[in-house]
Amino acid sequence: MSTTAKLSQNTAILLERARRFGITDESLLAGLVAGNTAVLQPAVGEWYSYDEFYAYADQHGEALEEAIRSGYRMKFNTPGGVQLWLQHRFGLEAGVDYEVPEHGRVNGLKLQVAEVELLRSTLAPNWVILEEAAGSGEAAGATESVRTIRLVIRSLYEKGE
C-alpha cells in the first residue's frame, strides 16, 4: 500500500495551474522524466515560474510522479495559498464564488460531492472542512450533488473562533 504523495503548497499550485492551462499529466510526466520544463511554458506568468519546478520537487523529496498519477496532500496551507489553489484547481475566485470574511476563513464554497472529497484529501491538515446543512429551499437534486462548505484554519476552529 502506497502513501499519498506530499507536496508543498507552491508545488501543488504550480501543478494545478499547469493543468488549468491544458498541460496534460502525460506531458507533465514526460517533462519530469526528461528534466525539461519547456512543456510548462504555456502556464508561465508574472508570478508563476517553472524554471525549477522539477528540480525543486526532487531536491525536497516531493514524489511529483506519484502526485501527478495518483494525487497528493499539501503539507501546509496559508490562507492566500488556499485561495490560489481553489482558483487553479476549480476556477473559483474569492468574492465571486465564495466569501473570505476574515483571515483564515472561507465561507459559502459550493462544490460537487467529488470535489469536496478531493479537497478533503488534498488540503493540508492545518485546515478544517465544515459542511453546511442544506437549505430547505434548495431543489432536492441540487442538495444531493452540490455541497456548501466552510474552511477554517484549525487553530481558529480549536479556539472556537
Tab-separated table of N, CA and C in Angstrom:
chain	number	residue	atom	x	y	z
A	1	MET	N	0.829	-1.175	0.000
A	1	MET	CA	0.000	0.000	0.000
A	1	MET	C	0.880	1.247	0.000
A	2	SER	N	0.604	2.150	-0.925
A	2	SER	CA	1.423	3.354	-1.005
A	2	SER	C	0.769	4.478	-0.210
A	3	THR	N	1.585	5.407	0.247
A	3	THR	CA	1.062	6.564	0.947
A	3	THR	C	0.874	7.695	-0.059
A	4	THR	N	0.036	8.633	0.286
A	4	THR	CA	-0.225	9.773	-0.586
A	4	THR	C	1.015	10.650	-0.655
A	5	ALA	N	1.342	11.096	-1.854
A	5	ALA	CA	2.490	11.991	-2.041
A	5	ALA	C	2.236	13.299	-1.301
A	6	LYS	N	3.275	13.848	-0.708
A	6	LYS	CA	3.186	15.123	0.000
A	6	LYS	C	3.872	16.184	-0.849
A	7	LEU	N	3.151	17.291	-1.077
A	7	LEU	CA	3.704	18.391	-1.855
A	7	LEU	C	3.644	19.682	-1.056
A	8	SER	N	4.566	20.579	-1.354
A	8	SER	CA	4.477	21.921	-0.804
A	8	SER	C	3.283	22.606	-1.460
A	9	GLN	N	2.771	23.603	-0.795
A	9	GLN	CA	1.669	24.372	-1.355
A	9	GLN	C	2.048	24.961	-2.708
A	10	ASN	N	3.244	25.494	-2.820
A	10	ASN	CA	3.683	26.111	-4.072
A	10	ASN	C	3.728	25.093	-5.215
A	11	THR	N	4.274	23.915	-4.955
A	11	THR	CA	4.329	22.885	-5.992
A	11	THR	C	2.914	22.500	-6.423
A	12	ALA	N	2.007	22.356	-5.458
A	12	ALA	CA	0.622	21.995	-5.776
A	12	ALA	C	-0.056	23.071	-6.616
A	13	ILE	N	0.157	24.334	-6.277
A	13	ILE	CA	-0.436	25.434	-7.042
A	13	ILE	C	0.123	25.444	-8.459
A	14	LEU	N	1.436	25.276	-8.593
A	14	LEU	CA	2.035	25.243	-9.926
A	14	LEU	C	1.515	24.058	-10.739
A	15	LEU	N	1.360	22.910	-10.105
A	15	LEU	CA	0.833	21.729	-10.788
A	15	LEU	C	-0.587	21.988	-11.287
A	16	GLU	N	-1.440	22.522	-10.431
A	16	GLU	CA	-2.825	22.779	-10.821
A	16	GLU	C	-2.926	23.886	-11.863
A	17	ARG	N	-2.039	24.868	-11.791
A	17	ARG	CA	-2.019	25.927	-12.813
A	17	ARG	C	-1.648	25.327	-14.172
A	18	ALA	N	-0.650	24.449	-14.191
A	18	ALA	CA	-0.250	23.805	-15.449
A	18	ALA	C	-1.433	23.025	-16.033
A	19	ARG	N	-2.110	22.285	-15.197
A	19	ARG	CA	-3.289	21.530	-15.661
A	19	ARG	C	-4.355	22.479	-16.190
A	20	ARG	N	-4.573	23.600	-15.506
A	20	ARG	CA	-5.588	24.580	-15.922
A	20	ARG	C	-5.253	25.163	-17.288
A	21	PHE	N	-3.980	25.237	-17.596
A	21	PHE	CA	-3.547	25.745	-18.897
A	21	PHE	C	-3.512	24.639	-19.956
A	22	GLY	N	-4.073	23.491	-19.643
A	22	GLY	CA	-4.215	22.419	-20.622
A	22	GLY	C	-3.029	21.487	-20.762
A	23	ILE	N	-2.078	21.588	-19.864
A	23	ILE	CA	-0.920	20.691	-19.912
A	23	ILE	C	-1.352	19.360	-19.303
A	24	THR	N	-1.278	18.322	-20.079
A	24	THR	CA	-1.766	17.016	-19.642
A	24	THR	C	-0.808	16.360	-18.660
A	25	ASP	N	-1.343	15.414	-17.913
A	25	ASP	CA	-0.497	14.663	-16.991
A	25	ASP	C	0.591	13.917	-17.749
A	26	GLU	N	0.281	13.425	-18.928
A	26	GLU	CA	1.281	12.721	-19.741
A	26	GLU	C	2.433	13.653	-20.100
A	27	SER	N	2.111	14.905	-20.461
A	27	SER	CA	3.158	15.881	-20.776
A	27	SER	C	3.965	16.246	-19.535
A	28	LEU	N	3.273	16.387	-18.407
A	28	LEU	CA	3.978	16.680	-17.152
A	28	LEU	C	4.956	15.565	-16.806
A	29	LEU	N	4.502	14.325	-16.963
A	29	LEU	CA	5.363	13.174	-16.664
A	29	LEU	C	6.529	13.073	-17.628
A	30	ALA	N	6.283	13.334	-18.907
A	30	ALA	CA	7.367	13.301	-19.906
A	30	ALA	C	8.413	14.367	-19.577
A	31	GLY	N	7.967	15.562	-19.185
A	31	GLY	CA	8.891	16.619	-18.797
A	31	GLY	C	9.678	16.245	-17.556
A	32	LEU	N	9.015	15.577	-16.628
A	32	LEU	CA	9.680	15.130	-15.399
A	32	LEU	C	10.785	14.128	-15.715
A	33	VAL	N	10.474	13.136	-16.557
A	33	VAL	CA	11.458	12.110	-16.922
A	33	VAL	C	12.663	12.748	-17.631
A	34	ALA	N	12.377	13.708	-18.523
A	34	ALA	CA	13.444	14.360	-19.283
A	34	ALA	C	14.107	15.498	-18.506
A	35	GLY	N	13.486	15.917	-17.409
A	35	GLY	CA	14.017	17.068	-16.674
A	35	GLY	C	13.876	18.343	-17.473
A	36	ASN	N	12.856	18.423	-18.326
A	36	ASN	CA	12.681	19.536	-19.255
A	36	ASN	C	11.400	20.293	-18.926
A	37	THR	N	11.527	21.556	-18.574
A	37	THR	CA	10.371	22.366	-18.211
A	37	THR	C	9.745	23.091	-19.402
A	38	ALA	N	10.236	22.868	-20.607
A	38	ALA	CA	9.691	23.561	-21.782
A	38	ALA	C	8.194	23.314	-21.953
A	39	VAL	N	7.736	22.111	-21.627
A	39	VAL	CA	6.316	21.780	-21.762
A	39	VAL	C	5.448	22.671	-20.866
A	40	LEU	N	6.031	23.248	-19.828
A	40	LEU	CA	5.295	24.056	-18.865
A	40	LEU	C	5.195	25.533	-19.254
A	41	GLN	N	5.818	25.922	-20.333
A	41	GLN	CA	5.851	27.331	-20.731
A	41	GLN	C	4.484	27.984	-20.896
A	42	PRO	N	3.456	27.282	-21.385
A	42	PRO	CA	2.146	27.943	-21.501
A	42	PRO	C	1.590	28.443	-20.167
A	43	ALA	N	2.013	27.865	-19.063
A	43	ALA	CA	1.495	28.244	-17.742
A	43	ALA	C	2.345	29.305	-17.052
A	44	VAL	N	3.467	29.699	-17.642
A	44	VAL	CA	4.330	30.715	-17.043
A	44	VAL	C	3.579	32.045	-17.040
A	45	GLY	N	3.702	32.767	-15.945
A	45	GLY	CA	3.071	34.077	-15.821
A	45	GLY	C	3.911	34.960	-14.935
A	46	GLU	N	3.424	36.180	-14.710
A	46	GLU	CA	4.178	37.151	-13.926
A	46	GLU	C	4.626	36.584	-12.576
A	47	TRP	N	3.752	35.853	-11.896
A	47	TRP	CA	4.075	35.319	-10.576
A	47	TRP	C	4.340	33.821	-10.604
A	48	TYR	N	4.387	33.238	-11.797
A	48	TYR	CA	4.479	31.777	-11.910
A	48	TYR	C	5.633	31.383	-12.823
A	49	SER	N	6.710	30.913	-12.198
A	49	SER	CA	7.870	30.438	-12.932
A	49	SER	C	8.008	28.928	-12.728
A	50	TYR	N	8.335	28.246	-13.803
A	50	TYR	CA	8.505	26.794	-13.734
A	50	TYR	C	9.959	26.378	-13.940
A	51	ASP	N	10.880	27.336	-13.908
A	51	ASP	CA	12.290	27.033	-14.159
A	51	ASP	C	12.816	25.924	-13.251
A	52	GLU	N	12.419	25.913	-11.998
A	52	GLU	CA	12.925	24.953	-11.023
A	52	GLU	C	11.858	23.949	-10.573
A	53	PHE	N	10.754	23.840	-11.310
A	53	PHE	CA	9.623	23.021	-10.885
A	53	PHE	C	10.026	21.582	-10.583
A	54	TYR	N	10.641	20.920	-11.531
A	54	TYR	CA	11.026	19.517	-11.331
A	54	TYR	C	12.200	19.393	-10.360
A	55	ALA	N	13.172	20.293	-10.467
A	55	ALA	CA	14.356	20.242	-9.606
A	55	ALA	C	13.970	20.483	-8.142
A	56	TYR	N	13.065	21.429	-7.887
A	56	TYR	CA	12.635	21.707	-6.524
A	56	TYR	C	11.988	20.464	-5.907
A	57	ALA	N	11.086	19.848	-6.646
A	57	ALA	CA	10.410	18.648	-6.143
A	57	ALA	C	11.427	17.560	-5.805
A	58	ASP	N	12.400	17.390	-6.674
A	58	ASP	CA	13.425	16.372	-6.453
A	58	ASP	C	14.274	16.709	-5.224
A	59	GLN	N	14.718	17.951	-5.121
A	59	GLN	CA	15.575	18.370	-4.012
A	59	GLN	C	14.874	18.303	-2.659
A	60	HIS	N	13.549	18.435	-2.663
A	60	HIS	CA	12.800	18.464	-1.409
A	60	HIS	C	12.026	17.173	-1.145
A	61	GLY	N	12.367	16.140	-1.877
A	61	GLY	CA	11.775	14.834	-1.634
A	61	GLY	C	10.289	14.739	-1.952
A	62	GLU	N	9.820	15.595	-2.848
A	62	GLU	CA	8.418	15.537	-3.243
A	62	GLU	C	8.245	14.491	-4.341
A	63	ALA	N	7.363	13.558	-4.108
A	63	ALA	CA	7.108	12.477	-5.074
A	63	ALA	C	6.190	13.003	-6.169
A	64	LEU	N	6.749	13.820	-7.046
A	64	LEU	CA	5.954	14.503	-8.059
A	64	LEU	C	5.298	13.523	-9.027
A	65	GLU	N	6.019	12.477	-9.418
A	65	GLU	CA	5.424	11.492	-10.328
A	65	GLU	C	4.182	10.860	-9.694
A	66	GLU	N	4.286	10.454	-8.458
A	66	GLU	CA	3.155	9.863	-7.745
A	66	GLU	C	2.018	10.868	-7.587
A	67	ALA	N	2.363	12.124	-7.297
A	67	ALA	CA	1.359	13.179	-7.149
A	67	ALA	C	0.577	13.387	-8.448
A	68	ILE	N	1.280	13.388	-9.563
A	68	ILE	CA	0.625	13.571	-10.863
A	68	ILE	C	-0.267	12.383	-11.176
A	69	ARG	N	0.234	11.194	-10.926
A	69	ARG	CA	-0.511	9.969	-11.256
A	69	ARG	C	-1.685	9.687	-10.311
A	70	SER	N	-1.476	9.887	-9.003
A	70	SER	CA	-2.446	9.388	-8.021
A	70	SER	C	-2.980	10.418	-7.042
A	71	GLY	N	-2.532	11.654	-7.135
A	71	GLY	CA	-2.988	12.668	-6.202
A	71	GLY	C	-1.954	12.953	-5.125
A	72	TYR	N	-2.267	13.922	-4.294
A	72	TYR	CA	-1.310	14.388	-3.287
A	72	TYR	C	-2.049	15.048	-2.141
A	73	ARG	N	-1.315	15.285	-1.078
A	73	ARG	CA	-1.787	16.092	0.053
A	73	ARG	C	-0.754	17.194	0.243
A	74	MET	N	-1.238	18.409	0.425
A	74	MET	CA	-0.327	19.515	0.688
A	74	MET	C	0.137	19.449	2.139
A	75	LYS	N	1.381	19.827	2.367
A	75	LYS	CA	1.984	19.749	3.692
A	75	LYS	C	1.443	20.836	4.622
A	76	PHE	N	1.202	22.028	4.092
A	76	PHE	CA	0.746	23.164	4.879
A	76	PHE	C	0.093	24.143	3.921
A	77	ASN	N	-0.979	24.796	4.365
A	77	ASN	CA	-1.638	25.801	3.534
A	77	ASN	C	-1.775	27.115	4.278
A	78	THR	N	-1.449	28.197	3.597
A	78	THR	CA	-1.715	29.540	4.098
A	78	THR	C	-3.085	29.959	3.569
A	79	PRO	N	-3.711	30.970	4.173
A	79	PRO	CA	-4.997	31.430	3.655
A	79	PRO	C	-4.931	31.863	2.181
A	80	GLY	N	-3.924	32.620	1.825
A	80	GLY	CA	-3.781	33.039	0.424
A	80	GLY	C	-3.508	31.862	-0.497
A	81	GLY	N	-2.740	30.905	-0.008
A	81	GLY	CA	-2.444	29.718	-0.799
A	81	GLY	C	-3.676	28.885	-1.067
A	82	VAL	N	-4.562	28.783	-0.079
A	82	VAL	CA	-5.816	28.055	-0.289
A	82	VAL	C	-6.605	28.715	-1.412
A	83	GLN	N	-6.669	30.035	-1.388
A	83	GLN	CA	-7.413	30.753	-2.419
A	83	GLN	C	-6.797	30.545	-3.804
A	84	LEU	N	-5.477	30.586	-3.891
A	84	LEU	CA	-4.815	30.340	-5.181
A	84	LEU	C	-5.061	28.915	-5.661
A	85	TRP	N	-4.984	27.949	-4.747
A	85	TRP	CA	-5.210	26.562	-5.128
A	85	TRP	C	-6.643	26.378	-5.624
A	86	LEU	N	-7.633	26.957	-4.924
A	86	LEU	CA	-9.028	26.870	-5.358
A	86	LEU	C	-9.204	27.484	-6.745
A	87	GLN	N	-8.506	28.574	-6.994
A	87	GLN	CA	-8.582	29.233	-8.304
A	87	GLN	C	-8.036	28.327	-9.400
A	88	HIS	N	-6.861	27.762	-9.166
A	88	HIS	CA	-6.238	26.956	-10.217
A	88	HIS	C	-6.855	25.572	-10.342
A	89	ARG	N	-7.280	24.980	-9.259
A	89	ARG	CA	-7.863	23.638	-9.327
A	89	ARG	C	-9.302	23.654	-9.840
A	90	PHE	N	-10.121	24.574	-9.306
A	90	PHE	CA	-11.550	24.574	-9.624
A	90	PHE	C	-12.019	25.800	-10.408
A	91	GLY	N	-11.139	26.782	-10.605
A	91	GLY	CA	-11.538	28.001	-11.306
A	91	GLY	C	-12.412	28.915	-10.452
A	92	LEU	N	-12.264	28.862	-9.140
A	92	LEU	CA	-13.095	29.641	-8.224
A	92	LEU	C	-12.345	30.861	-7.705
A	93	GLU	N	-13.093	31.974	-7.540
A	93	GLU	CA	-12.480	33.214	-7.096
A	93	GLU	C	-13.156	33.753	-5.847
A	94	ALA	N	-12.338	34.283	-4.937
A	94	ALA	CA	-12.857	34.914	-3.723
A	94	ALA	C	-13.716	36.107	-4.106
A	95	GLY	N	-14.827	36.291	-3.396
A	95	GLY	CA	-15.717	37.401	-3.662
A	95	GLY	C	-16.706	37.134	-4.782
A	96	VAL	N	-16.453	36.092	-5.550
A	96	VAL	CA	-17.355	35.713	-6.639
A	96	VAL	C	-18.000	34.368	-6.316
A	97	ASP	N	-17.164	33.376	-6.048
A	97	ASP	CA	-17.643	32.016	-5.815
A	97	ASP	C	-17.711	31.655	-4.332
A	98	TYR	N	-17.077	32.411	-3.499
A	98	TYR	CA	-17.086	32.194	-2.054
A	98	TYR	C	-16.649	33.476	-1.375
A	99	GLU	N	-16.873	33.545	-0.074
A	99	GLU	CA	-16.512	34.728	0.704
A	99	GLU	C	-15.333	34.429	1.623
A	100	VAL	N	-14.551	35.457	1.882
A	100	VAL	CA	-13.457	35.382	2.844
A	100	VAL	C	-13.739	36.468	3.884
A	101	PRO	N	-14.553	36.126	4.902
A	101	PRO	CA	-14.975	37.151	5.867
A	101	PRO	C	-13.842	37.666	6.745
A	102	GLU	N	-12.826	36.824	6.934
A	102	GLU	CA	-11.658	37.231	7.716
A	102	GLU	C	-10.517	36.275	7.387
A	103	HIS	N	-9.334	36.691	7.753
A	103	HIS	CA	-8.132	35.890	7.508
A	103	HIS	C	-8.285	34.503	8.139
A	104	GLY	N	-8.123	33.462	7.323
A	104	GLY	CA	-8.181	32.102	7.858
A	104	GLY	C	-9.539	31.451	7.737
A	105	ARG	N	-10.453	32.078	6.992
A	105	ARG	CA	-11.789	31.510	6.798
A	105	ARG	C	-12.228	31.658	5.356
A	106	VAL	N	-12.927	30.628	4.877
A	106	VAL	CA	-13.566	30.645	3.564
A	106	VAL	C	-14.990	30.164	3.791
A	107	ASN	N	-15.965	30.961	3.391
A	107	ASN	CA	-17.376	30.616	3.597
A	107	ASN	C	-18.114	30.509	2.267
A	108	GLY	N	-19.141	29.665	2.258
A	108	GLY	CA	-20.035	29.577	1.108
A	108	GLY	C	-19.429	28.953	-0.129
A	109	LEU	N	-18.465	28.092	0.052
A	109	LEU	CA	-17.811	27.417	-1.066
A	109	LEU	C	-18.702	26.263	-1.536
A	110	LYS	N	-19.187	26.348	-2.761
A	110	LYS	CA	-20.072	25.315	-3.306
A	110	LYS	C	-19.272	24.413	-4.245
A	111	LEU	N	-19.264	23.120	-3.912
A	111	LEU	CA	-18.517	22.138	-4.691
A	111	LEU	C	-19.361	20.891	-4.889
A	112	GLN	N	-19.093	20.197	-5.979
A	112	GLN	CA	-19.695	18.890	-6.188
A	112	GLN	C	-19.158	17.946	-5.112
A	113	VAL	N	-19.911	16.900	-4.820
A	113	VAL	CA	-19.507	15.945	-3.786
A	113	VAL	C	-18.094	15.416	-4.047
A	114	ALA	N	-17.792	15.055	-5.287
A	114	ALA	CA	-16.461	14.529	-5.628
A	114	ALA	C	-15.380	15.585	-5.401
A	115	GLU	N	-15.704	16.859	-5.650
A	115	GLU	CA	-14.737	17.931	-5.435
A	115	GLU	C	-14.478	18.141	-3.940
A	116	VAL	N	-15.532	17.993	-3.119
A	116	VAL	CA	-15.355	18.100	-1.669
A	116	VAL	C	-14.415	17.001	-1.192
A	117	GLU	N	-14.607	15.799	-1.709
A	117	GLU	CA	-13.745	14.682	-1.311
A	117	GLU	C	-12.306	14.918	-1.765
A	118	LEU	N	-12.131	15.471	-2.964
A	118	LEU	CA	-10.787	15.811	-3.444
A	118	LEU	C	-10.162	16.853	-2.525
A	119	LEU	N	-10.912	17.885	-2.183
A	119	LEU	CA	-10.422	18.919	-1.274
A	119	LEU	C	-10.052	18.311	0.074
A	120	ARG	N	-10.908	17.441	0.590
A	120	ARG	CA	-10.680	16.794	1.883
A	120	ARG	C	-9.376	15.984	1.880
A	121	SER	N	-9.078	15.333	0.766
A	121	SER	CA	-7.871	14.504	0.696
A	121	SER	C	-6.614	15.301	0.323
A	122	THR	N	-6.790	16.541	-0.152
A	122	THR	CA	-5.661	17.328	-0.650
A	122	THR	C	-5.237	18.449	0.286
A	123	LEU	N	-6.197	19.094	0.915
A	123	LEU	CA	-5.901	20.225	1.779
A	123	LEU	C	-5.042	19.768	2.968
A	124	ALA	N	-4.125	20.614	3.364
A	124	ALA	CA	-3.240	20.294	4.494
A	124	ALA	C	-4.044	20.152	5.783
A	125	PRO	N	-3.507	19.381	6.725
A	125	PRO	CA	-4.228	19.147	7.986
A	125	PRO	C	-4.351	20.380	8.876
A	126	ASN	N	-3.744	21.503	8.518
A	126	ASN	CA	-3.904	22.703	9.339
A	126	ASN	C	-5.195	23.458	9.015
A	127	TRP	N	-6.066	22.834	8.200
A	127	TRP	CA	-7.382	23.393	7.886
A	127	TRP	C	-8.464	22.383	8.230
A	128	VAL	N	-9.637	22.899	8.588
A	128	VAL	CA	-10.809	22.080	8.880
A	128	VAL	C	-11.862	22.386	7.820
A	129	ILE	N	-12.511	21.334	7.318
A	129	ILE	CA	-13.582	21.477	6.341
A	129	ILE	C	-14.896	21.192	7.057
A	130	LEU	N	-15.787	22.173	7.030
A	130	LEU	CA	-17.089	22.043	7.687
A	130	LEU	C	-18.171	22.107	6.623
A	131	GLU	N	-19.026	21.114	6.612
A	131	GLU	CA	-20.109	21.085	5.642
A	131	GLU	C	-21.319	21.778	6.239
A	132	GLU	N	-21.893	22.715	5.487
A	132	GLU	CA	-23.076	23.425	5.948
A	132	GLU	C	-24.312	22.602	5.637
A	133	ALA	N	-25.303	22.705	6.478
A	133	ALA	CA	-26.558	21.984	6.247
A	133	ALA	C	-27.228	22.541	5.003
A	134	ALA	N	-27.831	21.657	4.217
A	134	ALA	CA	-28.529	22.074	3.005
A	134	ALA	C	-29.728	22.924	3.387
A	135	GLY	N	-29.932	24.005	2.638
A	135	GLY	CA	-31.081	24.886	2.888
A	135	GLY	C	-32.388	24.221	2.504
A	136	SER	N	-33.441	24.554	3.199
A	136	SER	CA	-34.736	23.917	2.942
A	136	SER	C	-35.322	24.329	1.613
A	137	GLY	N	-34.882	25.449	1.055
A	137	GLY	CA	-35.458	25.917	-0.200
A	137	GLY	C	-34.770	25.380	-1.439
A	138	GLU	N	-33.721	24.603	-1.264
A	138	GLU	CA	-32.976	24.098	-2.417
A	138	GLU	C	-33.690	22.915	-3.049
A	139	ALA	N	-33.483	22.762	-4.340
A	139	ALA	CA	-34.058	21.618	-5.049
A	139	ALA	C	-33.403	20.342	-4.551
A	140	ALA	N	-34.186	19.276	-4.483
A	140	ALA	CA	-33.675	18.006	-3.953
A	140	ALA	C	-32.455	17.520	-4.710
A	141	GLY	N	-32.435	17.622	-6.023
A	141	GLY	CA	-31.303	17.153	-6.828
A	141	GLY	C	-30.040	17.925	-6.534
A	142	ALA	N	-30.188	19.240	-6.301
A	142	ALA	CA	-29.014	20.078	-6.044
A	142	ALA	C	-28.372	19.710	-4.718
A	143	THR	N	-29.185	19.391	-3.709
A	143	THR	CA	-28.616	19.089	-2.403
A	143	THR	C	-27.870	17.768	-2.414
A	144	GLU	N	-28.191	16.897	-3.344
A	144	GLU	CA	-27.518	15.610	-3.420
A	144	GLU	C	-26.141	15.716	-4.060
A	145	SER	N	-25.968	16.618	-5.039
A	145	SER	CA	-24.714	16.655	-5.779
A	145	SER	C	-23.798	17.825	-5.411
A	146	VAL	N	-24.356	18.888	-4.855
A	146	VAL	CA	-23.564	20.065	-4.507
A	146	VAL	C	-23.592	20.259	-2.995
A	147	ARG	N	-22.419	20.536	-2.443
A	147	ARG	CA	-22.305	20.796	-1.009
A	147	ARG	C	-21.778	22.215	-0.811
A	148	THR	N	-22.242	22.851	0.225
A	148	THR	CA	-21.715	24.155	0.613
A	148	THR	C	-20.847	23.918	1.838
A	149	ILE	N	-19.613	24.375	1.746
A	149	ILE	CA	-18.672	24.119	2.840
A	149	ILE	C	-18.009	25.413	3.304
A	150	ARG	N	-17.447	25.315	4.484
A	150	ARG	CA	-16.620	26.371	5.050
A	150	ARG	C	-15.253	25.774	5.336
A	151	LEU	N	-14.237	26.569	5.164
A	151	LEU	CA	-12.875	26.181	5.506
A	151	LEU	C	-12.402	27.105	6.618
A	152	VAL	N	-11.774	26.526	7.633
A	152	VAL	CA	-11.284	27.308	8.760
A	152	VAL	C	-9.907	26.784	9.137
A	153	ILE	N	-8.991	27.706	9.381
A	153	ILE	CA	-7.684	27.285	9.890
A	153	ILE	C	-7.922	26.560	11.210
A	154	ARG	N	-7.288	25.413	11.359
A	154	ARG	CA	-7.522	24.550	12.516
A	154	ARG	C	-7.330	25.295	13.843
A	155	SER	N	-6.341	26.136	13.967
A	155	SER	CA	-6.104	26.832	15.240
A	155	SER	C	-7.274	27.741	15.595
A	156	LEU	N	-7.899	28.403	14.629
A	156	LEU	CA	-9.083	29.216	14.898
A	156	LEU	C	-10.257	28.329	15.296
A	157	TYR	N	-10.411	27.229	14.591
A	157	TYR	CA	-11.503	26.302	14.870
A	157	TYR	C	-11.394	25.742	16.295
A	158	GLU	N	-10.183	25.351	16.683
A	158	GLU	CA	-9.989	24.756	18.002
A	158	GLU	C	-10.170	25.767	19.130
A	159	LYS	N	-9.935	27.066	18.836
A	159	LYS	CA	-10.162	28.119	19.828
A	159	LYS	C	-11.639	28.479	19.912
A	160	GLY	N	-12.419	27.969	18.970
A	160	GLY	CA	-13.845	28.277	18.959
A	160	GLY	C	-14.166	29.611	18.335
A	161	GLU	N	-13.224	30.164	17.605
A	161	GLU	CA	-13.439	31.483	16.973
A	161	GLU	C	-14.172	31.335	15.655
